[in-house]
C-alpha atoms as an extended CHARMM CRD file, in Angstrom:
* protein
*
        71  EXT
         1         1  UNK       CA              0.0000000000        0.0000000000        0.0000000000  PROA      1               0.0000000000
         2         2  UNK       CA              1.1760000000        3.6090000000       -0.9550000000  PROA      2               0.0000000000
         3         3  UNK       CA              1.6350000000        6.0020000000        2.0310000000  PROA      3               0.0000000000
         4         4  UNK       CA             -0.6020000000        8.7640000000        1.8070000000  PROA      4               0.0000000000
         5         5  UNK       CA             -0.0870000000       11.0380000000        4.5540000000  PROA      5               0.0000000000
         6         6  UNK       CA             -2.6610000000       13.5790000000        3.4450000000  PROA      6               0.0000000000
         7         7  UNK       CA             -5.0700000000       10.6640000000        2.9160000000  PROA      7               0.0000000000
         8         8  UNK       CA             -4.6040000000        9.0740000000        5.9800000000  PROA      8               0.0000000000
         9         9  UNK       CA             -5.4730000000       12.3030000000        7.9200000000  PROA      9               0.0000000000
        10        10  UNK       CA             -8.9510000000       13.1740000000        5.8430000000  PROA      10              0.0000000000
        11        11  UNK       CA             -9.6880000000        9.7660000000        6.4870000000  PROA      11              0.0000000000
        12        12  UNK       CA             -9.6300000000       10.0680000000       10.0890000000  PROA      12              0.0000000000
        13        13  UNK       CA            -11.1760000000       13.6650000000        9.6240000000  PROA      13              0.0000000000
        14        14  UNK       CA            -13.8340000000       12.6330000000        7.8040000000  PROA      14              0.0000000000
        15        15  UNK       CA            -14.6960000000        9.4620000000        9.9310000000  PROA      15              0.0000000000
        16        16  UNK       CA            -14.2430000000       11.8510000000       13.1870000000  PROA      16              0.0000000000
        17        17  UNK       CA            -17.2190000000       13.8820000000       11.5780000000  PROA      17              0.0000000000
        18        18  UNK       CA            -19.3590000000       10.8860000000       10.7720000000  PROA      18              0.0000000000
        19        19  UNK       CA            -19.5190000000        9.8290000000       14.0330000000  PROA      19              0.0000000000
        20        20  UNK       CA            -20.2560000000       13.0340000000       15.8460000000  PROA      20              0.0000000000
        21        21  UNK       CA            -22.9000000000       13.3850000000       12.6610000000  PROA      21              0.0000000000
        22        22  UNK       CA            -24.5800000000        9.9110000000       11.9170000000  PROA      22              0.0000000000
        23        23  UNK       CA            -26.2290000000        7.5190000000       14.0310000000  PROA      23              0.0000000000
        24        24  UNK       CA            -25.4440000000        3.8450000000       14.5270000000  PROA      24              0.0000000000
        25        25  UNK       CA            -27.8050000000        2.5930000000       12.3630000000  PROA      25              0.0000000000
        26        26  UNK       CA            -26.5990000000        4.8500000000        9.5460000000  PROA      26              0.0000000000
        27        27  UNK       CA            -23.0890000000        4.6120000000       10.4970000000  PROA      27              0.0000000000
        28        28  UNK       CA            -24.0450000000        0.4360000000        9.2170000000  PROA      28              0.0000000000
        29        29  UNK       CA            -25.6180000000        0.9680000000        6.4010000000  PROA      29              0.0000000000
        30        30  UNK       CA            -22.9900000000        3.3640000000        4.8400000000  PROA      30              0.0000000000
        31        31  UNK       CA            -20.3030000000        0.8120000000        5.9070000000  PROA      31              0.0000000000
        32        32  UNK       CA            -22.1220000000       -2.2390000000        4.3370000000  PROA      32              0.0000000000
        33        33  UNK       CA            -22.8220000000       -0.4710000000        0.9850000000  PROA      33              0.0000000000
        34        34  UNK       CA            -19.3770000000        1.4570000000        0.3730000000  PROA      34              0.0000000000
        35        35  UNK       CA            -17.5550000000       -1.9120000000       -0.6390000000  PROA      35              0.0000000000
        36        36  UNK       CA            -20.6150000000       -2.8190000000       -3.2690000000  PROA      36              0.0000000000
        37        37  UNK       CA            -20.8210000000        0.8000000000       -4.4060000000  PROA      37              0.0000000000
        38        38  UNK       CA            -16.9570000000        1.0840000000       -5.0120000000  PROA      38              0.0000000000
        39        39  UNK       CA            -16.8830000000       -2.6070000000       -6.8620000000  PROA      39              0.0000000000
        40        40  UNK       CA            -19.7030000000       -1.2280000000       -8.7040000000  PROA      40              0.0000000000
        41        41  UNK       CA            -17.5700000000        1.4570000000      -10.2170000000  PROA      41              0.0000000000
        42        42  UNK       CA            -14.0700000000       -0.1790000000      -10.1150000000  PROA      42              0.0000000000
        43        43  UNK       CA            -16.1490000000       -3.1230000000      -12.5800000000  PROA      43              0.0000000000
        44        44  UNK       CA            -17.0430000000       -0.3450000000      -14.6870000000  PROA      44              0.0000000000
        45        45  UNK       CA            -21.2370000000       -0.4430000000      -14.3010000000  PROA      45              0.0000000000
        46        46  UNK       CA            -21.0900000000        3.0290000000      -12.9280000000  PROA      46              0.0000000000
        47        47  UNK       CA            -18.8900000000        4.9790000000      -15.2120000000  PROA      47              0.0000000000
        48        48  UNK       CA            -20.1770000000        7.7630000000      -14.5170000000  PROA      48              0.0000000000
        49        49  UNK       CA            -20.5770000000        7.5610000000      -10.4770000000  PROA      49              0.0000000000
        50        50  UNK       CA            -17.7270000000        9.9290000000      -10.3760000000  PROA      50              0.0000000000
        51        51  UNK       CA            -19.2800000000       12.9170000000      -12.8550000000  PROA      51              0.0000000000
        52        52  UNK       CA            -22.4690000000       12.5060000000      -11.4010000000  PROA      52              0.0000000000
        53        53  UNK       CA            -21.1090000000       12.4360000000       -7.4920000000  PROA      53              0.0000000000
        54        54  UNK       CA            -19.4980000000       15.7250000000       -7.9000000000  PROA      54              0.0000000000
        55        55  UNK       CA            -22.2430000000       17.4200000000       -9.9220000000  PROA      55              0.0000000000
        56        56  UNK       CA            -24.5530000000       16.7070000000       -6.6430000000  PROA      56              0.0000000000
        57        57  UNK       CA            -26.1390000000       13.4580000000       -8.0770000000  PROA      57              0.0000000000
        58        58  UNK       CA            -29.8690000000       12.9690000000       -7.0500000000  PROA      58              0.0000000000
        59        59  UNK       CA            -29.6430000000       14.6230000000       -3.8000000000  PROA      59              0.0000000000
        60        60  UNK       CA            -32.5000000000       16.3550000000       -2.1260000000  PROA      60              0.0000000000
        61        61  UNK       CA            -33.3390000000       19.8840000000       -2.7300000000  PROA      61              0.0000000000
        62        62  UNK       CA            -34.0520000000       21.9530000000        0.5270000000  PROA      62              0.0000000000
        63        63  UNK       CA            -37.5200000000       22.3940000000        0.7870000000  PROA      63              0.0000000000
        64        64  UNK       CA            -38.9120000000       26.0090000000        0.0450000000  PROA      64              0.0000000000
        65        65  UNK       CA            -42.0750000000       27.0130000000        2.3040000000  PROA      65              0.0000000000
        66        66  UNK       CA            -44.3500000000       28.4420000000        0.7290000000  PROA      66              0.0000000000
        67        67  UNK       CA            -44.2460000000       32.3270000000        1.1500000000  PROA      67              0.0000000000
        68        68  UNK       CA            -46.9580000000       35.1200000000       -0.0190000000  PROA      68              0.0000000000
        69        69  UNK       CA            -45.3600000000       36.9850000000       -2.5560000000  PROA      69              0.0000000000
        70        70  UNK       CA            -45.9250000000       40.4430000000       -3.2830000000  PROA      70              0.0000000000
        71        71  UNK       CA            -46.6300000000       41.8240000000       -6.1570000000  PROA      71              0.0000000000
C-alpha cells in the first residue's frame, strides 16, 4: 500500500465527523454499501458515479415554504 499522509489524515477527519454526525444505524448501512458501491464502479457499471457524485447526483433539494409573494 502507498503512504498517503494527506489521505490518511482526511480519512480520520472525515470518519471523526461521521460519528459526531450519523447515528449507529446509519453509520451500518454506509459501511455495508461502500464496498458494493466502489466494486460497482471499479467493474465499470457506474462509469459515470464519479461525474455525477461531484455534480450533486440525485440529492435532495431543501424544501422552500411556501411564502406570499408580493406583487
Amino acid at each position: 500500500m502507498y503512504e498517503t499522509p494527506g489521505g490518511t489524515i482526511l480519512l480520520a477527519a472525515h470518519r471523526g465527523i461521521e460519528s459526531i454526525t450519523l447515528d449507529r444505524g446509519a453509520a451500518h448501512l454506509k459501511d455495508e454499501l461502500m464496498p458494493k458501491y466502489a466494486e460497482l464502479v471499479y467493474n465499470g457499471f457506474l462509469v459515470l458515479a464519479g461525474a455525477r457524485d461531484a455534480a450533486g447526483g440525485d440529492r435532495p433539494q431543501p424544501a422552500i415554504r411556501d411564502r406570499p409573494r408580493c406583487v
